[in-house]
C-alpha positions as a printed Julia matrix, in Angstrom:
530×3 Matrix{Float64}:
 215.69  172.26   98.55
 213.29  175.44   97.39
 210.62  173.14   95.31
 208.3   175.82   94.26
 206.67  172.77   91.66
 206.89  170.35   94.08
 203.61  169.52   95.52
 203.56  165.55   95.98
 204.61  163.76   98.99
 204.39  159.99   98.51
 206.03  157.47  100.94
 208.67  156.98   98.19
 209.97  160.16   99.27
 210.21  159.76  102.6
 212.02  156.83  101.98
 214.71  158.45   99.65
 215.35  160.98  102.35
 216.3   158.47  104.82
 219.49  157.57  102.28
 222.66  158.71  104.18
 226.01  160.26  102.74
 227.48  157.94  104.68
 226.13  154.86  103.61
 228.24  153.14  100.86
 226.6   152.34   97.64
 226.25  148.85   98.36
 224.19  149.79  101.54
 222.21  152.07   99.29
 220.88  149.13   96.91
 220.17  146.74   99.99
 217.88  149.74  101.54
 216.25  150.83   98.15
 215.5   147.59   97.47
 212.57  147.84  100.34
 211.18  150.53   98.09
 209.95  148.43   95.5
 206.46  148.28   96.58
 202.95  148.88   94.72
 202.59  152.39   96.18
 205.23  153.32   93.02
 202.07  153.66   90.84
 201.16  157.35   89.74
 202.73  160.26   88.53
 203.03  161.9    91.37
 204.71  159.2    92.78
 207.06  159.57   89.9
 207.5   163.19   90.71
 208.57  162.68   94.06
 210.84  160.34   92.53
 212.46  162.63   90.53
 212.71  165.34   93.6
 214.84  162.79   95.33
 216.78  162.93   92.32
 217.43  166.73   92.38
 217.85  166.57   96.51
 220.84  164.23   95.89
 222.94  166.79   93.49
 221.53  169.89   95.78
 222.87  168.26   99.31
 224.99  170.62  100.96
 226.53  169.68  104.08
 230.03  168.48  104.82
 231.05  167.8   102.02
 230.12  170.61   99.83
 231.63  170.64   96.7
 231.98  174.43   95.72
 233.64  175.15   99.6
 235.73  172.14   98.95
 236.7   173.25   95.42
 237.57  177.04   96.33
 239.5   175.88   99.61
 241.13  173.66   97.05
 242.71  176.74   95.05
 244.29  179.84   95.6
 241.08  181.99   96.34
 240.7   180.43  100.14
 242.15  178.48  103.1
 240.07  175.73  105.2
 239.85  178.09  108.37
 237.58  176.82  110.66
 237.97  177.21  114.74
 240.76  177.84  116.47
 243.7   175.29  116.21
 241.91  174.37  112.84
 238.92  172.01  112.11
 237.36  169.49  108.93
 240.74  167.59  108.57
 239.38  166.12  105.71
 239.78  169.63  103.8
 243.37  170.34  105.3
 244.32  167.18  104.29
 243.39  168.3   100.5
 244.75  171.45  101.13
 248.25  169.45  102.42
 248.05  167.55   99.29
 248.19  164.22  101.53
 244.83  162.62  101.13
 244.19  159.99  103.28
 242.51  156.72  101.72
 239.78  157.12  104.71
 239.57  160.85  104.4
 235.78  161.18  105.54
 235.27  164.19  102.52
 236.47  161.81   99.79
 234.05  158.97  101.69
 231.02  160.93  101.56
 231.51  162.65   98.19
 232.0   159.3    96.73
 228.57  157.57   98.56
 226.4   160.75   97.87
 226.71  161.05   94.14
 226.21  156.86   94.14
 223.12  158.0    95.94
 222.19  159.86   93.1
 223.15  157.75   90.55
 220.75  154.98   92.21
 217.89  157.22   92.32
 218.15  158.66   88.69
 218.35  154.44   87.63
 215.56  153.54   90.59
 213.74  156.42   88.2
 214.48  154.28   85.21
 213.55  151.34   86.54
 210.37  152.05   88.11
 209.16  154.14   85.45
 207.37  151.49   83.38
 204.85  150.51   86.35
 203.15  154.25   86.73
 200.27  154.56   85.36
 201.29  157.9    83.1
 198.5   160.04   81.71
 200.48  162.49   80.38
 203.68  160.89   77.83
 205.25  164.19   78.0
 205.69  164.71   81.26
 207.2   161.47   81.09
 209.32  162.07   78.67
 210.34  165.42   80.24
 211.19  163.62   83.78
 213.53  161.21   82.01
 214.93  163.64   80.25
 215.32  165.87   83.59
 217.14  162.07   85.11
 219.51  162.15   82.14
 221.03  165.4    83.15
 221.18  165.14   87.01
 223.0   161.39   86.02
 225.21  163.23   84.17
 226.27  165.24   86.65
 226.77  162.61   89.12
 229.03  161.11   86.68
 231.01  164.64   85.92
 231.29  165.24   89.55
 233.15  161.41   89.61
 234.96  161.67   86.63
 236.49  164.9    87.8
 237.39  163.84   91.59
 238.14  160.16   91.0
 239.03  159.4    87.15
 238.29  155.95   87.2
 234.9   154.89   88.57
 232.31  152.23   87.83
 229.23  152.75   85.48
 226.4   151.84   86.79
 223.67  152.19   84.34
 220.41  150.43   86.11
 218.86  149.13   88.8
 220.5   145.82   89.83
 218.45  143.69   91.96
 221.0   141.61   93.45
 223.01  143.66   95.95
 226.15  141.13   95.48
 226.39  141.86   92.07
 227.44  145.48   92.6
 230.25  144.04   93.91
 231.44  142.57   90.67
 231.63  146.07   88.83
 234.97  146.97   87.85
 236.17  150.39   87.06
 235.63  152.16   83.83
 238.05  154.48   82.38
 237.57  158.46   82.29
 236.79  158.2    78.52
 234.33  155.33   79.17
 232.94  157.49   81.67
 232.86  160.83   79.77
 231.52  158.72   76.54
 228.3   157.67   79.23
 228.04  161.68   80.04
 227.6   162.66   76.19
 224.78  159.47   75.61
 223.09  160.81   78.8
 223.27  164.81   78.13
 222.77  164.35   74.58
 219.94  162.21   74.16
 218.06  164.54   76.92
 218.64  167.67   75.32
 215.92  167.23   72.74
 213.13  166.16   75.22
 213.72  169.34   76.99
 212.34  172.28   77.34
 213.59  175.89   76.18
 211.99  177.5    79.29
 210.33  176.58   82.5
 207.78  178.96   84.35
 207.43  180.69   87.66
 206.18  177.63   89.33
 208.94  175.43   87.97
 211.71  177.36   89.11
 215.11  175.05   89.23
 213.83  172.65   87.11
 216.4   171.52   84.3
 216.41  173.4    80.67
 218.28  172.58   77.07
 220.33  175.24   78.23
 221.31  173.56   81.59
 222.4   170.81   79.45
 224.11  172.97   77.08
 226.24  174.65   79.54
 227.35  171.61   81.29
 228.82  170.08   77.96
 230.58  173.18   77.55
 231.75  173.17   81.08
 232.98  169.46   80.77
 234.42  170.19   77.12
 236.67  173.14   78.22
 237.92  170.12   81.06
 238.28  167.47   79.19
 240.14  169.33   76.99
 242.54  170.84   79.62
 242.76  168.14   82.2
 242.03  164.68   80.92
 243.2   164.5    77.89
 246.55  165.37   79.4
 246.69  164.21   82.52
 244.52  161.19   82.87
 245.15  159.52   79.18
 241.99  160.84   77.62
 242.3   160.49   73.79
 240.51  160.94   70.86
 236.92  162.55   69.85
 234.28  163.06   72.88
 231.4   161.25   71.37
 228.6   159.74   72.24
 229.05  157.12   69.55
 226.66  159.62   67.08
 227.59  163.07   67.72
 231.0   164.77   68.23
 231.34  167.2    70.71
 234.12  169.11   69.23
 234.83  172.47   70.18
 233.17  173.97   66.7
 229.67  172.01   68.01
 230.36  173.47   71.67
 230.78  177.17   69.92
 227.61  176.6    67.98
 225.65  175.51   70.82
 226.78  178.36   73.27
 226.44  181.06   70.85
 222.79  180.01   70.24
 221.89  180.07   74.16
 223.68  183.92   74.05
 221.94  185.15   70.7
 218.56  184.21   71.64
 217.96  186.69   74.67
 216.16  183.96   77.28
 218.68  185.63   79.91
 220.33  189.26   80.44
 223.32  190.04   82.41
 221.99  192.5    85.48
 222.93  195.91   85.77
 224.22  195.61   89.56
 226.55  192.71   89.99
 225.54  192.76   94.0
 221.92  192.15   92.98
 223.21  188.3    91.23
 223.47  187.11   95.47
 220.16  189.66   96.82
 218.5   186.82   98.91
 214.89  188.73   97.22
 216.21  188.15   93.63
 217.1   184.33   92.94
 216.16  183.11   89.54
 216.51  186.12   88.44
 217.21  187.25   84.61
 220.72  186.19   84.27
 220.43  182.81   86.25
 220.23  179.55   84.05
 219.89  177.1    86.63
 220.22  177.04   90.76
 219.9   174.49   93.19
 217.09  175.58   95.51
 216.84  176.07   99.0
 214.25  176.4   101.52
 213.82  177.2   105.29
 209.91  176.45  105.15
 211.0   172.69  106.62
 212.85  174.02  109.56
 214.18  170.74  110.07
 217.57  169.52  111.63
 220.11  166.73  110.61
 223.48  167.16  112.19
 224.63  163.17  111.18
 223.86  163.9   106.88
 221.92  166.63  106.4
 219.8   164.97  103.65
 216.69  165.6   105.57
 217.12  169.49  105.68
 215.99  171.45  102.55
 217.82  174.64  103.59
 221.54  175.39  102.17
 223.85  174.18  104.95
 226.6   175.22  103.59
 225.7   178.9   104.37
 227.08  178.47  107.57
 230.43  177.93  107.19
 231.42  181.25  105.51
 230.63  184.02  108.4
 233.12  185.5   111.09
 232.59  183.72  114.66
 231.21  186.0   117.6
 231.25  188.91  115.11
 229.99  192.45  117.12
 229.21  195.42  115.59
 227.32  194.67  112.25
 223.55  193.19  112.98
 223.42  192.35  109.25
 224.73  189.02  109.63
 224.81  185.89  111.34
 227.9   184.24  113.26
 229.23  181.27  111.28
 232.11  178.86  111.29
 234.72  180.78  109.54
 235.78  178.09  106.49
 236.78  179.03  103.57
 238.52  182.21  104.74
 239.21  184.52  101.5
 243.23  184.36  100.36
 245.4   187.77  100.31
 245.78  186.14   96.79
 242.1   186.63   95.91
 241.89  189.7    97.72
 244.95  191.57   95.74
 243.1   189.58   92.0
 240.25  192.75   92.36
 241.71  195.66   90.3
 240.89  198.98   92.0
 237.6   200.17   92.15
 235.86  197.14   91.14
 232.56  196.63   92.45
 232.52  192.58   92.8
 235.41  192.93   95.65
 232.54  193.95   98.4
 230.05  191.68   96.81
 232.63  188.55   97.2
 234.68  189.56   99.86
 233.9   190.52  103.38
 236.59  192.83  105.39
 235.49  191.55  109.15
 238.35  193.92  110.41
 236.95  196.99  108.75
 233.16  196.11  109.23
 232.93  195.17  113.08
 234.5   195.79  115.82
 235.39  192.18  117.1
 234.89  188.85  116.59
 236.34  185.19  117.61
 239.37  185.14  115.17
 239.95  181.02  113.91
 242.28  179.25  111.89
 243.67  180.61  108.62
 242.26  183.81  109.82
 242.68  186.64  107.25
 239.75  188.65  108.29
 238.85  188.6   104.92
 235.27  185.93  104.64
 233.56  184.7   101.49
 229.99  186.67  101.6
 228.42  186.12   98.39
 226.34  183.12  100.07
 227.53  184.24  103.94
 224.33  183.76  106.44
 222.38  187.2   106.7
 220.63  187.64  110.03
 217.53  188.82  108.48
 217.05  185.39  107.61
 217.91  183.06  110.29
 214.89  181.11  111.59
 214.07  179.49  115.05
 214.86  175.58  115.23
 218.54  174.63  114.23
 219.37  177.89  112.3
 222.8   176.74  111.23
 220.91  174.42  108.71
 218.12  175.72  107.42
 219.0   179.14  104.88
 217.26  179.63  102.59
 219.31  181.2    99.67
 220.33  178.93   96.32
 223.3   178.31   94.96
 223.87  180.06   91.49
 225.4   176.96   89.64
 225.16  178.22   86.05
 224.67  182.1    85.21
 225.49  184.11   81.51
 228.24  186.17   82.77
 229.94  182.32   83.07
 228.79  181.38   79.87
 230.16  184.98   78.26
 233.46  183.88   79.3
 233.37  180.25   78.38
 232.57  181.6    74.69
 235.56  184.17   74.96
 237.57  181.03   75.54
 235.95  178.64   72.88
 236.63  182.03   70.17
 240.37  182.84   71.31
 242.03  181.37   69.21
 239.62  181.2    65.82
 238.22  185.34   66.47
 239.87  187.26   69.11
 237.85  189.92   68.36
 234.73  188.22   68.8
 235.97  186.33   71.86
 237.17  189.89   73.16
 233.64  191.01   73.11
 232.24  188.2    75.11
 234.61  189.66   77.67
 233.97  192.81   77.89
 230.46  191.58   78.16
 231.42  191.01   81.85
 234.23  192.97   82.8
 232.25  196.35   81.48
 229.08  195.06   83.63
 231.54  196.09   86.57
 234.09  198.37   85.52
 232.01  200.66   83.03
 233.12  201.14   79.1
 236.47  202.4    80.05
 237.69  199.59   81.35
 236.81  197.29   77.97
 239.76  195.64   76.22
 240.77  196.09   72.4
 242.18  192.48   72.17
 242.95  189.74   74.9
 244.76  187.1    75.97
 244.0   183.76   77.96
 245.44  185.35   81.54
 242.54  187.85   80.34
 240.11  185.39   80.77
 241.62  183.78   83.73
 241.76  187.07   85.63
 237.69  187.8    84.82
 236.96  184.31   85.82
 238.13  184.58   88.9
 237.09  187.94   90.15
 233.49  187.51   88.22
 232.83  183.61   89.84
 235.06  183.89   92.88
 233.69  182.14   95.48
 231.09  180.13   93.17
 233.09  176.85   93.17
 234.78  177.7    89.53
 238.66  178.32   90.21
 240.42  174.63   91.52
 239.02  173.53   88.3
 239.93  176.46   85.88
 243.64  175.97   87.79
 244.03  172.37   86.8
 242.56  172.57   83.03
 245.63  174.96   82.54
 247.76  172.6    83.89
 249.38  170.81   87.02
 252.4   173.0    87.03
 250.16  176.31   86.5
 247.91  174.76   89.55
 250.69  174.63   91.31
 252.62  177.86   90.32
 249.4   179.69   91.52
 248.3   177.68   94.08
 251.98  177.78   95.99
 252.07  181.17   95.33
 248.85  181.72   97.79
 250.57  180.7   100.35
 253.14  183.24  100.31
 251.8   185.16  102.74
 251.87  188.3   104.49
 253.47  189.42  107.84
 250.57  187.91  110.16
 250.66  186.69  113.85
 249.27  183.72  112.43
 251.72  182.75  110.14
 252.16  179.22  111.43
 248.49  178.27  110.24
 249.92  178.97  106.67
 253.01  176.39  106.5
 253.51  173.05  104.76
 250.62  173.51  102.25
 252.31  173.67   99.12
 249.83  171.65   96.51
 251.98  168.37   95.36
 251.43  167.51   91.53
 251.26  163.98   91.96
 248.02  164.02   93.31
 246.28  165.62   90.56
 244.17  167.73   92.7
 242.16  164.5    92.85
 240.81  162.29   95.8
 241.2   158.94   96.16
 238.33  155.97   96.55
 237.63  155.04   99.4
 239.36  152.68  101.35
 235.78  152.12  102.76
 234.54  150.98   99.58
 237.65  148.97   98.43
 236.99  146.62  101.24
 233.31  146.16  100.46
 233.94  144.86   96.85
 235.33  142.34   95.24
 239.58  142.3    94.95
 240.63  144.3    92.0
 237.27  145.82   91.62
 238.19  149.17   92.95
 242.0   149.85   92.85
 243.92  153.62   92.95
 245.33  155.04   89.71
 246.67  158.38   90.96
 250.47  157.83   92.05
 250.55  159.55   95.02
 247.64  157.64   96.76
């Protein structure tokens, strides 16, 4: 992770980083229990702290969530070597999810990482020795979101997980924790996002790059509104107001939150849509938060990757063996683009070549894999210009854009539909005339409308597998089967017996691994295929 404010290194940290994906988050509390020591004393202990607590949402390794959530949909296909590789991704992609698939495992154990470092935060925070009450109260504030999204990410993948709101000393006692519903667990997200937003700030500066906002905050209610709204209230039994006991997040307070975050001018859409994903222009004008990346560390950790601060998940994304264009560097070929995606682009729209690369047009060979198209995701593809020396595959150095206006244009066209089409019809062409140019703006428009500039605006950002199911299982599935309709290829047989099954919800199960470590009837399966 790119820490541009992060200057304190305190054994703390180099504890934190020794926490494994794979460890369960039983292990976790045994192992963080050794860090309870006197050295937790000053605030730059409690910074380091609260890096650890950033490193655990920014982790990108094998079980990268955007990759997992665009192989997911009907935008790309697992791909991967030859014969085909990561069976815990073709297993989602089969819709037959195995209770020990090793993606569901380590999803599951890294954001219970994070949710014990946000509450190891918490708990340590009354022993430093704080000189300065608003950084304090900024840092917890900072905790409250990154929870938060720990909790979304669970809510969204599992349904029914267990709160854990503190520090428990007693490793058994984790044990004990039963499940709490998705509205318990979306109630927790509002207290958390909610009560943070005021100790916030509006802006950080150049040397605090990454660091959460308001409007980080902001945007992920309205993110997790639009869902909960969509897909749990329907499908998993969500009912009533989202509240956080105080406050109702109703879509009128979502509309009157986003609007303020567009009206106030803190970001500005960019003229060229291909300079969003220049490796030289990160934080740039129309970012509102990215995880950040670094290669300065150069380090290497094939088992986890916790211990690498560069964006592993670069990697996967490039042609293998390619020849004939020096501008990039050989990859694993996941996430291959769909003929689906591809065909989305209207003609002459500039965001194709931005998101898509066309390996068959731009070299002249390479190693073709599994669920080859010869179409590969580029907007975070490795670039040879910036591959360093000691276990390259790890260590690139570009961020992930999790939250940028053009998304938020389009989550207020959506909010406004209904209520002012013609207001929500300018939010759109917001976007779409970014690309297309003033001819191309609508007069009115519908919800496909949005759909459509969703996906060719975020492709490849992680956004569509959820977008599918907030519409609906059977609209999942009517696009999502409809990928795999494929053309004439010599690969055909890579493409068969994907079909995505409804009863699974486009959700993972818990892990078997972590059934067996509690206590019976602690941790128990509610979606009816698994």
């Amino acid at each position: 992770m790119k820490k541009i404010y992060l200057t304190s290194v305190s054994v703390l940290l180099v504890l934190l980083s020794t926490v494994s994906c794979s460890d369960s988050f039983l292990e976790i509390e045994s192992r963080m229990n050794e860090m309870e020591t006197d050295s937790y004393k000053t605030e730059d202990d409690a910074m380091a702290a609260l890096v650890a607590v950033y490193d655990a949402l920014a982790v990108q390794n094998w079980i990268c969530v955007p990759l997992q959530s665009d192989i997911f949909s009907d935008d790309q296909y697992t791909g991967g070597e030859p014969g085909g590789g990561m069976g815990q991704y073709q297993e989602q992609e089969r819709s037959v999810i195995s209770l020990e698939n090793g993606a569901a495992r380590d999803l599951w154990n890294k954001l219970y990482s994070g949710i014990y470092r946000a509450n190891f935060f918490f708990y340590k925070d009354g022993d430093i020795d704080w000189i300065n009450q608003d950084k304090r109260t900024r840092m917890r504030a900072e905790v409250k979101v990154l929870r938060a999204y720990f909790y979304w990410d669970l809510v969204r993948h599992y349904g029914w997980v267990p709160i854990i709101r503190e520090t428990i000393s007693d490793p058994e006692a984790y044990k004990s924790i039963p499940q709490s519903t998705p509205q318990e667990v979306y109630e927790f997200i509002a207290e958390d996002l909610l009560s943070a937003i005021p100790d916030l700030p509006l802006t950080v500066g150049s040397n605090e790059k990454g660091r959460i906002t308001k409007d980080v905050a902001r945007v992920l209610i309205a993110r997790i509104f639009l869902f909960r709204e969509g897909f749990a209230k329907p499908v998993l039994g969500v009912t009533g107001e989202w509240t956080d006991g105080t406050t109702v997040i109703d879509k009128a307070f979502v509309q009157t939150m986003v609007e303020e975050i567009l009206s106030s001018n803190r970001y500005q859409l960019l003229d060229n849509y291909a300079d969003i994903f220049d490796w030289e222009n990160e934080n740039n004008a129309e970012s509102i938060f990215e995880w950040q990346y670094s290669e300065k560390a150069n380090s290497s950790d094939w088992a986890s990757a916790w211990g690498i601060d560069g964006n592993f998940a670069a990697v996967f994304y490039g042609p293998r063996s390619p020849v004939g264009d020096p501008t990039i560097s050989a990859g694993w070929s996941f996430g291959t683009i769909s003929w689906s995606l591809y065909d989305e682009f209207e003609a002459g729209d500039p965001r194709l070549d931005v998101t898509v690369y066309n390996a068959d047009v731009k070299l002249t060979g390479y190693a073709k894999g599994f669920q080859n198209t010869g179409y590969f995701a580029y907007k975070y593809m490795a670039l040879a210009a910036y591959r360093n020396t000691r276990e390259p595959d790890h260590n690139w150095r570009i961020n992930y854009k999790d939250m940028r206006l053009a998304e938020l244009y389009l989550i207020a066209a959506e909010l406004f539909l209904d209520s002012n089409n013609g207001k929500a019809t300018d939010y759109l062409n917001e976007v779409r005339t970014r690309s297309l140019g003033d001819a191309a703006a609508k007069t009115s428009i519908t919800l496909d409308d949005i759909y459509h500039e969703r996906r060719v605006e975020l492709a490849g950002e992680g956004h569509r597998k959820w977008d599918l199911l907030r519409r609906g299982l059977d609209y999942a599935k009517e696009q999502i089967d409809a990928s795999w309709e494929i053309p004439s290829v010599p690969n055909a047989v890579d493409f068969q017996g994907r079909q995505f099954d409804t009863n699974t919800w486009g959700m993972l199960p818990i892990p078997a691994s972590e059934v067996r470590l509690v206590n019976p009837g602690m941790l128990e399966q509610y979606v009816p295929a698994f």
